[in-house]
Short mmCIF file of C-alpha atoms in Angstrom, two decimals:
data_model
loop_
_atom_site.label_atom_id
_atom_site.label_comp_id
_atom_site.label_asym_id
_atom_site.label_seq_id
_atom_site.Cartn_x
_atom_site.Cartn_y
_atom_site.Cartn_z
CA UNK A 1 28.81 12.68 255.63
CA UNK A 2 28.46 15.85 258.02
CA UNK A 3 31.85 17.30 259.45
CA UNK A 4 29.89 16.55 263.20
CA UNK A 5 29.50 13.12 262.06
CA UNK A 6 32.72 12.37 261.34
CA UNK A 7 33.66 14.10 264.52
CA UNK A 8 31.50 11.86 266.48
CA UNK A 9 32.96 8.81 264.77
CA UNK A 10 36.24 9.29 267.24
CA UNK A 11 37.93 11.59 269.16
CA UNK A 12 40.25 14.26 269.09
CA UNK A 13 42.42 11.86 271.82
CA UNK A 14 42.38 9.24 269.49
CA UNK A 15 43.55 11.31 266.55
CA UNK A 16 46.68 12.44 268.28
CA UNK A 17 47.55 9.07 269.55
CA UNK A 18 47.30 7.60 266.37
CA UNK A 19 49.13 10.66 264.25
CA UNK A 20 45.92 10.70 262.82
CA UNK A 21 46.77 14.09 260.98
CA UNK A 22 47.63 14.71 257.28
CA UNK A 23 48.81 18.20 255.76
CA UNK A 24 47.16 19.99 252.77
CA UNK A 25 49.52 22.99 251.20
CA UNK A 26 48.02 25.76 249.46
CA UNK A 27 49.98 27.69 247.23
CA UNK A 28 51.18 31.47 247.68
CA UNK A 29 52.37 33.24 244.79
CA UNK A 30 53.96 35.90 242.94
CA UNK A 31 52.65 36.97 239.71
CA UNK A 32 55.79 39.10 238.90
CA UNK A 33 58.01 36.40 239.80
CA UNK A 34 55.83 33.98 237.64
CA UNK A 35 56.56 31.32 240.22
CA UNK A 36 54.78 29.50 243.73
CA UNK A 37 57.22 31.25 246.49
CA UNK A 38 55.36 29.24 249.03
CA UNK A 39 52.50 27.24 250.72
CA UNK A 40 50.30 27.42 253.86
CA UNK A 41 50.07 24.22 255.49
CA UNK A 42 46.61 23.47 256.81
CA UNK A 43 45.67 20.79 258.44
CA UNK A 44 42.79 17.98 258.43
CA UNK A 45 41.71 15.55 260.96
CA UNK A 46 42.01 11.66 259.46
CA UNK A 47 39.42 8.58 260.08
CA UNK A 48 40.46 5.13 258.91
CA UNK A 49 43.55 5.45 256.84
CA UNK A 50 45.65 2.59 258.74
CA UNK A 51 49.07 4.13 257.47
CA UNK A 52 47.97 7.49 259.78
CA UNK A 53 47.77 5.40 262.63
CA UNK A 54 51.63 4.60 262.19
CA UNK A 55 52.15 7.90 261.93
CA UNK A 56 53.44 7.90 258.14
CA UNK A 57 53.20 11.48 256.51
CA UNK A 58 52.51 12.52 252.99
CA UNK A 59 49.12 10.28 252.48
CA UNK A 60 48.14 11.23 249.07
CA UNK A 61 44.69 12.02 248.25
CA UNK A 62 43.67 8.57 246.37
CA UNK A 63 44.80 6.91 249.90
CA UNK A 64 41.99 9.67 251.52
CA UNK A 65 39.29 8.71 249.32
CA UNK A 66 39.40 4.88 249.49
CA UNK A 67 40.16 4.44 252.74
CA UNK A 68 39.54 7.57 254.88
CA UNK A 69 37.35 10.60 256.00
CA UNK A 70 38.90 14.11 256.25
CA UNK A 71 37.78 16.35 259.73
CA UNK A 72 37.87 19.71 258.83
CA UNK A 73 40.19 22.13 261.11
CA UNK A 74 37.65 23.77 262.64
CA UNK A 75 35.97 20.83 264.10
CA UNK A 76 39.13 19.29 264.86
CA UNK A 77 40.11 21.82 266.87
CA UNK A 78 36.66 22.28 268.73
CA UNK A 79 36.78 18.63 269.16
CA UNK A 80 40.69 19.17 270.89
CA UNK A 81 38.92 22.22 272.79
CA UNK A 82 36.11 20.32 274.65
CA UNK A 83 38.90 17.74 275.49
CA UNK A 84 41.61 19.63 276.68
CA UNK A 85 43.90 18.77 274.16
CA UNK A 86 44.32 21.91 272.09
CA UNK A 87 48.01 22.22 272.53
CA UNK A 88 49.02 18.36 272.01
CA UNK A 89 46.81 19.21 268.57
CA UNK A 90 48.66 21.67 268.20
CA UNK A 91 52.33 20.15 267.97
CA UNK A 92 50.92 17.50 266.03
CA UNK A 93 49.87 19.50 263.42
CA UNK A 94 53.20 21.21 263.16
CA UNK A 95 55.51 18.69 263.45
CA UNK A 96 53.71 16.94 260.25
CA UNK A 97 53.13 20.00 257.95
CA UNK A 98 56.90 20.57 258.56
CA UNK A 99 58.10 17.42 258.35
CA UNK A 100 55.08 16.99 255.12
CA UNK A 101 56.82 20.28 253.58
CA UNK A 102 60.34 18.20 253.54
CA UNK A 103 58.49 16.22 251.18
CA UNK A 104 57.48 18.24 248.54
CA UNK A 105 59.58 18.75 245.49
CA UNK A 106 61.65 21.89 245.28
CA UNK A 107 60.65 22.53 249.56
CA UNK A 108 63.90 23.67 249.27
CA UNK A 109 63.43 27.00 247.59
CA UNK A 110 59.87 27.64 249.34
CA UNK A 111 58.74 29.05 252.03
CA UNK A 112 56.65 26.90 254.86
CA UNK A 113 53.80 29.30 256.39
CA UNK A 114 53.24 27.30 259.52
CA UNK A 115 49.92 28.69 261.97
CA UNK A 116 50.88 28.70 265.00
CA UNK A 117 47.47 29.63 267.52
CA UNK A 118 48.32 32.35 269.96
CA UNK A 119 46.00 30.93 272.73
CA UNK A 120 48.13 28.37 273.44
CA UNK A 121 51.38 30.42 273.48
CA UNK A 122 50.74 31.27 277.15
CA UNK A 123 51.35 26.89 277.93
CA UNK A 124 53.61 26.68 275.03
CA UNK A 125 56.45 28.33 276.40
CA UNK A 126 58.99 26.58 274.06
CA UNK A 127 57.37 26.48 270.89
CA UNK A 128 59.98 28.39 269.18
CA UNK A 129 62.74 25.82 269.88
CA UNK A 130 60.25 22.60 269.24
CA UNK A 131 59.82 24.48 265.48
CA UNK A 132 63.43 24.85 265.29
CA UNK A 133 63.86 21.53 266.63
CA UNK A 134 60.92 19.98 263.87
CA UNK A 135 62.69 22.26 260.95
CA UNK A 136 66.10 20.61 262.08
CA UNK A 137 65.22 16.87 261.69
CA UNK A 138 63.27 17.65 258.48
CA UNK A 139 66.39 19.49 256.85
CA UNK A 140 65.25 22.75 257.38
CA UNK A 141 65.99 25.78 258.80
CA UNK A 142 64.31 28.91 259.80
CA UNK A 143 64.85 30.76 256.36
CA UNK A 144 62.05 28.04 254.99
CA UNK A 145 59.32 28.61 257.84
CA UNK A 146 56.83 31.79 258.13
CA UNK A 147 55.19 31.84 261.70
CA UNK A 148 51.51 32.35 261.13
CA UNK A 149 49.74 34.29 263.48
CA UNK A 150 46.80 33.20 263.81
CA UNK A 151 43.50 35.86 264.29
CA UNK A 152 42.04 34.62 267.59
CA UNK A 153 42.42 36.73 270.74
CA UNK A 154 45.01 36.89 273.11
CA UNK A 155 45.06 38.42 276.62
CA UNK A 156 48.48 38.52 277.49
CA UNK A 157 50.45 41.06 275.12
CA UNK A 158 53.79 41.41 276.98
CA UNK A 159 53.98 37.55 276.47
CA UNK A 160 52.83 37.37 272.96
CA UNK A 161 55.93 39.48 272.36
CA UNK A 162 58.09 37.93 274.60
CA UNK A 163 57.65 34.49 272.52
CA UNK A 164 57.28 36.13 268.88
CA UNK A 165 60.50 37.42 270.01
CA UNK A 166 62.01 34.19 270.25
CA UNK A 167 60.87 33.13 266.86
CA UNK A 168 62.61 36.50 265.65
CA UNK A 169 65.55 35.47 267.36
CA UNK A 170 65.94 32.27 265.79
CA UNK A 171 65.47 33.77 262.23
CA UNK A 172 61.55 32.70 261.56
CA UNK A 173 59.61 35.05 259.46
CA UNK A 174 56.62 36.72 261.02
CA UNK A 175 53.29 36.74 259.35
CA UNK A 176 50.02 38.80 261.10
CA UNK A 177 47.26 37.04 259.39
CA UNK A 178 43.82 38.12 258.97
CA UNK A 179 44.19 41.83 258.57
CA UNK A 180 41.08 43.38 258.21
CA UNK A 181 38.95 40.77 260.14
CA UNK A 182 38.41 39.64 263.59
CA UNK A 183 40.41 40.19 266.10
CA UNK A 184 43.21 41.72 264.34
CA UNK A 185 43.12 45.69 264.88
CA UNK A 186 45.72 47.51 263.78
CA UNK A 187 47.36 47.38 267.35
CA UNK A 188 48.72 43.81 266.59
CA UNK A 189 51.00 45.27 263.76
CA UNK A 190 53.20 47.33 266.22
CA UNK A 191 53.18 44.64 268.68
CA UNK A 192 54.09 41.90 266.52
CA UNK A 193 56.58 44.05 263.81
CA UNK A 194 55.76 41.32 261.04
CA UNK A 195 57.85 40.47 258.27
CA UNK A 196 54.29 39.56 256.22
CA UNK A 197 50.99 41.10 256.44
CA UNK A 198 48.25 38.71 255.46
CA UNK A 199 44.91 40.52 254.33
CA UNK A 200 41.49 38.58 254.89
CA UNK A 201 39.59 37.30 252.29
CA UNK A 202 36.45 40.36 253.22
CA UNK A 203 38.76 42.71 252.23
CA UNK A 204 39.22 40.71 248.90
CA UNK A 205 35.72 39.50 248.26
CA UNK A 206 34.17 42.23 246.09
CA UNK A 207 37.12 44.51 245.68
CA UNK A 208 36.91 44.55 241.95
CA UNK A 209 33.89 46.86 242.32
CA UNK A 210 34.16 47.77 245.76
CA UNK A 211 36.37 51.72 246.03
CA UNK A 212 35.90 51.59 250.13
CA UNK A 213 37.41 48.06 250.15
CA UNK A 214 40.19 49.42 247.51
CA UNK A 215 41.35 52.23 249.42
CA UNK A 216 41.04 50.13 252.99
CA UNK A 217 43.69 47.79 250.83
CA UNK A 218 45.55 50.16 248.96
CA UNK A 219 46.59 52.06 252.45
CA UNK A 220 47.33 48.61 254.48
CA UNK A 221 49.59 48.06 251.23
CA UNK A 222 51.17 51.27 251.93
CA UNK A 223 51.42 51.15 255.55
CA UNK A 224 53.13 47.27 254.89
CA UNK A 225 55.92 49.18 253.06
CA UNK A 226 56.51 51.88 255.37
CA UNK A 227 57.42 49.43 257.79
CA UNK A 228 58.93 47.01 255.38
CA UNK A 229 56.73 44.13 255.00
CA UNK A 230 55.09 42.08 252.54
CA UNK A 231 50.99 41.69 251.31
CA UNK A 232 49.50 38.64 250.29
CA UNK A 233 46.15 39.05 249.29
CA UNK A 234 44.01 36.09 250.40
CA UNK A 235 41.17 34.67 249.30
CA UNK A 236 41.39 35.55 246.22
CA UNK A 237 38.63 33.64 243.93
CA UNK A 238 38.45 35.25 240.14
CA UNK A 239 40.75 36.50 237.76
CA UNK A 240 39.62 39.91 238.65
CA UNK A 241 40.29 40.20 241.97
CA UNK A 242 43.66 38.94 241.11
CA UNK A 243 44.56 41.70 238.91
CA UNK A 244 42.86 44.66 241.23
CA UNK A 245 45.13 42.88 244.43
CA UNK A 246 48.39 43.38 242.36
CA UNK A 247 47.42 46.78 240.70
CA UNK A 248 46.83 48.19 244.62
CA UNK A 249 50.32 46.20 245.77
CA UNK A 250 49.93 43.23 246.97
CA UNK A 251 53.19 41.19 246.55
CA UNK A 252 51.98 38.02 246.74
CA UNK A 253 48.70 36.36 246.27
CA UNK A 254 46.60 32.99 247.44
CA UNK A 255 43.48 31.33 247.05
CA UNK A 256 41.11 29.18 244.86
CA UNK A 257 41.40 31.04 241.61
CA UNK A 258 45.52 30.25 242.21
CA UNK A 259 45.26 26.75 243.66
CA UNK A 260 43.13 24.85 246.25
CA UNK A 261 44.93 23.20 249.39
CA UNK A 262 46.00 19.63 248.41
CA UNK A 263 47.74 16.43 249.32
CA UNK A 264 49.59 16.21 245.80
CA UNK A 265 53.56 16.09 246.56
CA UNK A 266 54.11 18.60 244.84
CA UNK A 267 53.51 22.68 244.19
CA UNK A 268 54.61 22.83 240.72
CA UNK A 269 51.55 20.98 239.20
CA UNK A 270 50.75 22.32 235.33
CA UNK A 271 47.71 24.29 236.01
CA UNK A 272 49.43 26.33 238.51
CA UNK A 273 51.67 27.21 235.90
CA UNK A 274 49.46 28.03 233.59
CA UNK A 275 47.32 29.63 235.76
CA UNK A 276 50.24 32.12 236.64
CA UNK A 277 51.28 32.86 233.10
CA UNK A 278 48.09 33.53 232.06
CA UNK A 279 47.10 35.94 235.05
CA UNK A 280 50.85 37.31 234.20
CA UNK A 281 50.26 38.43 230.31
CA UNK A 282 46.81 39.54 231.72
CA UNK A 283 47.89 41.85 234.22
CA UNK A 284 50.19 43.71 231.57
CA UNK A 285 47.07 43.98 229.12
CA UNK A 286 44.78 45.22 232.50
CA UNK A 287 47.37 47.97 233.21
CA UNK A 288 48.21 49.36 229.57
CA UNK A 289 44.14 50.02 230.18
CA UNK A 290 44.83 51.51 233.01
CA UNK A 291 46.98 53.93 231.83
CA UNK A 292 45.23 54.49 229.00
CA UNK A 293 41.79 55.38 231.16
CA UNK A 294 43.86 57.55 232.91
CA UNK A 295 45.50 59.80 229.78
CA UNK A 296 41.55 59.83 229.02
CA UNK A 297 40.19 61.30 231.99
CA UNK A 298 42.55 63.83 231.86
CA UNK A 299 42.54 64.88 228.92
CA UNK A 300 39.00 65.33 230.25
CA UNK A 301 39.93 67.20 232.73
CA UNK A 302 41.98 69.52 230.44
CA UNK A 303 39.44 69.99 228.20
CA UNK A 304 36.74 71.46 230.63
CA UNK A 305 39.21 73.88 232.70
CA UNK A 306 40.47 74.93 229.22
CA UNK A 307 37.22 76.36 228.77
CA UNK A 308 36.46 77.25 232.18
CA UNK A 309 39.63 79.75 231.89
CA UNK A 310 38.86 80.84 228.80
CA UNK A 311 35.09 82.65 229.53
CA UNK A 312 36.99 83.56 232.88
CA UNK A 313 40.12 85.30 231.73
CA UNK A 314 37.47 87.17 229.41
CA UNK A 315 35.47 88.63 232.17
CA UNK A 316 35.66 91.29 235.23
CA UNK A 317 35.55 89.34 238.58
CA UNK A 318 32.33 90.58 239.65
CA UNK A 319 30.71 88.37 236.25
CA UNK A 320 32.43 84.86 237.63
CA UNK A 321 29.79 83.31 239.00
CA UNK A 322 27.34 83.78 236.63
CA UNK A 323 30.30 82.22 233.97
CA UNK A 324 30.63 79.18 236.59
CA UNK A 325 26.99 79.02 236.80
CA UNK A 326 26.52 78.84 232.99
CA UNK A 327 29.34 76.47 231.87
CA UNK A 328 29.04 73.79 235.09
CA UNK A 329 26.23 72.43 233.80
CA UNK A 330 28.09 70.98 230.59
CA UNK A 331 29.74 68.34 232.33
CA UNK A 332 27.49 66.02 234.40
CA UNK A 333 30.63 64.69 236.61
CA UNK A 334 31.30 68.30 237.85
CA UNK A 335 29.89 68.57 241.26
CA UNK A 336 31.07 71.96 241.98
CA UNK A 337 33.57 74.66 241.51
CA UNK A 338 34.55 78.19 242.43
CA UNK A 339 37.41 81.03 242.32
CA UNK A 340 39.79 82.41 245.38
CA UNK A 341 41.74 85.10 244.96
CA UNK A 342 45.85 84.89 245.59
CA UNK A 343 45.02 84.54 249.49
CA UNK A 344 43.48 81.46 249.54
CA UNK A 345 40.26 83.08 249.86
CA UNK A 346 36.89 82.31 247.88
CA UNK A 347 35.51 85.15 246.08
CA UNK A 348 32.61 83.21 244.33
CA UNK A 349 29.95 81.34 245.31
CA UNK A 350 30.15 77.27 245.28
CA UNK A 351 28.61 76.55 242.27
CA UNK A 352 26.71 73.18 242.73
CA UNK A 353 25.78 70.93 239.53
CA UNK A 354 21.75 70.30 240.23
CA UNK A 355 23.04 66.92 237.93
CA UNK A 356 24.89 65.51 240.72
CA UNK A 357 22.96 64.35 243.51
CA UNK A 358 24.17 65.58 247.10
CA UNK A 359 24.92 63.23 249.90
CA UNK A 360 22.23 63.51 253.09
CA UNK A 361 24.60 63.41 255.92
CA UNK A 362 23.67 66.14 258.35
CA UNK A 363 24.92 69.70 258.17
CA UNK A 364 28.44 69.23 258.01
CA UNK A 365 27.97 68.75 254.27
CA UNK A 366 27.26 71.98 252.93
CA UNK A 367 28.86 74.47 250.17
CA UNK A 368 31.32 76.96 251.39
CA UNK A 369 30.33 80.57 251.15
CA UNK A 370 31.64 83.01 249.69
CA UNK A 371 34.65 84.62 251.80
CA UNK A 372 35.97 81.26 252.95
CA UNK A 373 39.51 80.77 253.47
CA UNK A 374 41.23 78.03 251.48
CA UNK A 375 45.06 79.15 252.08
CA UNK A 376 45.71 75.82 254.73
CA UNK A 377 44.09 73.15 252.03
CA UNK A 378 46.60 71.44 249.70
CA UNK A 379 45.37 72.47 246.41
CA UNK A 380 46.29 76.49 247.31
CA UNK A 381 49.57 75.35 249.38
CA UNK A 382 51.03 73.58 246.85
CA UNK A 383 49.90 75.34 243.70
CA UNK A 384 51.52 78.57 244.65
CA UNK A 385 54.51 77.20 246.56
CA UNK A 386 55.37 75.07 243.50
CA UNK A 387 54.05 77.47 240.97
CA UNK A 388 52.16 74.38 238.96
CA UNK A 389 49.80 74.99 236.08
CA UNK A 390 47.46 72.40 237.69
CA UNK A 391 47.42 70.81 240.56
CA UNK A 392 45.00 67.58 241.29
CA UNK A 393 44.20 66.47 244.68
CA UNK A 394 44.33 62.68 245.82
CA UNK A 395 40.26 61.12 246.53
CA UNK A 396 38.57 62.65 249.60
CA UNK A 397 35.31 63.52 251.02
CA UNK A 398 33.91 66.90 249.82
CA UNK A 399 32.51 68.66 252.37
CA UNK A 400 30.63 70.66 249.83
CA UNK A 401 28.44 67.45 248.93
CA UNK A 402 29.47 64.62 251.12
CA UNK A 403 30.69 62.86 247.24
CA UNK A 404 34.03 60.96 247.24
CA UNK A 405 35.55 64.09 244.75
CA UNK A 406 39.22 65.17 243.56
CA UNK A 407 39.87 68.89 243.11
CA UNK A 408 41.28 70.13 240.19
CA UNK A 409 43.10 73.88 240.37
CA UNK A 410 44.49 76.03 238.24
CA UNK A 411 45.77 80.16 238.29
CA UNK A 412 44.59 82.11 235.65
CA UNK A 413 44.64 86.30 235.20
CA UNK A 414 41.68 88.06 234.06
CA UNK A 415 41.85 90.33 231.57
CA UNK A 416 41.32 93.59 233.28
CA UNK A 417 43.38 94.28 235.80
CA UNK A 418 45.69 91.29 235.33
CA UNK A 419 45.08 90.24 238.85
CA UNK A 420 45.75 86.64 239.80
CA UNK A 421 43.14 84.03 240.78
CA UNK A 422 42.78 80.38 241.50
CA UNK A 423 39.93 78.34 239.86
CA UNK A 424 38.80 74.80 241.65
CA UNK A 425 37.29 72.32 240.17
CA UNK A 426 35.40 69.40 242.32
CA UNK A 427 34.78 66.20 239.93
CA UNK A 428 33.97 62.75 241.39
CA UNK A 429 36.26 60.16 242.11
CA UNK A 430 35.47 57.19 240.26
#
């Protein structure tokens, strides 16, 4: 049966009259910790289980499919909408995930991550002391309960804070969820100071072969602990997008391939377990390859400004570019290099690799010429300030060929007049 049809069957009035709401908990995890550190409570919309309508919490499954239909959230809450009754849904739905939690085995040591929808905060002026209130006849207290905000928009920022404040106040966690989707710009973050950022399931889908969506999560990771926060990746559906989530940061982790939202009683169910052991001794065999890529590509690298520097340190300076020109062309994931003097400035040509194809993005992508001044970029800076033998810089946008690159750079002497110069080295970024 269609989720409209079972919404037409009754109405959202008649659900909250009846209690007619049971909670589903989907695990959150740590892979590190090798243990479930929490659960999101979601909630569903229930037709024809007769121990709902006495408002009796933690209906198991088996009691759902013999005797009742589920409404999914999102038409329960559009039902609520067209009714007017978006904020009694609303307290409903807390008050039994939080009073479901107290119910689950070991609740005690994990952490409730109740949504809490911002468009009603403007009516619900006191729903930091009814959660406190709900947490305190369930046994619990604010240590055990993550607000959840959710992603839709909100007009009214000075009151947003005002009540988030409150939750502060009373020693709630604060999670901003759906970073990276929606309505949630960046914005939100200072507004809200969260304890957790929550990063959408578009970020995750595809990351394991996706570098754009890598970076956007590796510097969301890195802006979470500036500012001393917490990731969980979301959404996350394979074994492989588990493993790229924690190698970028994320702390903690949720989603299908972890654990789908059920009605069991319980967290700690054997195939969680497993799961997380087995994603555990994986994650140590992932990284050890890791590594081991790495000491490979540069050993790489070594190898081709080992010879660079050798036919250069043989020559006069006026002969480098026709050196670059003849020994670029050996290594198809070269895309350029050249040689500055001591000043930062370029005294060769950019030697392009005709094997690499060049990015058509307007002029602004185009070799530098000869003369150019390096000295404010990082890889002159730092190679002379620190006196390094090599310096490589992080990913970025060359503006010689629009490629994602790193630059590689190295001083060298020729053997003439013993003068000092700097050879760069562009290679893609894989």
């Amino acid at each position: 049966m269609s989720a409209n049809a079972l919404g037409n069957q009754t109405s959202a009035r008649e659900i909250i009259e009846t209690s007619g709401i049971v909670t589903y908990f989907q695990p959150i995890l740590s892979a590190r910790q090798r243990s479930v550190v929490g659960a999101e409570a979601l909630s569903r919309g229930v037709i024809g289980v007769e121990a709902l309508t006495r408002g009796t919490s933690g209906v198991n499954f088996a009691a759902l499919t013999e005797g009742g239909q589920l409404i999914p959230p999102a038409t329960l809450f559009r039902m609520a909408a067209e009714e007017g009754l978006t904020l009694p849904l609303e307290r409903l739905c807390r008050e039994t995930a939080i009073r479901s939690f107290a119910q689950l085995e070991r609740h005690e040591d994990l952490i409730l991550f109740l949504n809490v929808e911002t468009s009603t905060m403007g009516d619900d002026i006191d729903a930091a002391d009814d959660i406190l209130q709900s947490a305190a006849r369930a046994s619990l207290g604010p240590r055990n309960i993550a607000i959840e905000i959710l992603e839709s928009a909100f007009e009214n920022a000075e009151l947003l804070a005002e009540q988030l404040g409150k939750f502060r106040d009373h020693g709630f966690l604060l999670v901003l969820d759906d970073i990276g989707a929606g309505y949630s710009n960046l914005d939100r973050i200072a507004l809200i100071k969260p304890d957790i950022l929550k990063l959408d399931r578009n970020l995750i889908r595809g990351i394991d072969k996706d570098y754009h969506r890598q970076e956007t999560f590796k510097s969301l990771v890195q802006l979470a602990r500036r500012i001393g926060a917490l990731v969980v990746a979301e959404g996350v559906e394979t074994q492989q997008q588990a493993l790229i989530a924690l190698e970028l940061g994320a702390d903690l982790l949720q989603g299908f391939f972890l654990g789908k939202p059920a009605n069991t009683g319980t967290l700690e169910c054997a195939e969680a377990a497993a799961c997380i052991e087995a994603l555990a001794r994986r994650y140590k065999t992932h990284m050890i390859d890791r590594i081991n890529q790495r000491k490979l590509q540069h050993r790489r690298f070594n190898i081709i400004l080992n010879q660079m520097l050798c036919e250069l340190s043989k020559c006069d300076h006026d002969d480098f570019d026709d050196v670059l020109r003849t020994t670029i062309c050996e290594y198809e994931n070269v895309e350029c290099v050249y040689v500055m003097d001591e000043s930062g400035t370029q005294i060769t040509s950019t030697i392009c690799n005709h094997r690499v194809p060049q990015r058509n993005k307007g002029i602004i992508f185009r070799p530098a010429p000869r003369g150019a001044d390096h000295s404010l970029k990082e890889y002159y800076y730092v190679l002379l300030d620190v006196e390094l033998n090599k310096y490589t810089t992080d990913p970025y946008v060359s503006l010689a060929t629009g490629n994602l690159c790193r630059t590689i750079s190295t001083c060298f002497r020729d053997a003439h007049n013993n003068k000092m110069y700097i050879l760069c080295i562009d290679v893609l970024s894989e």
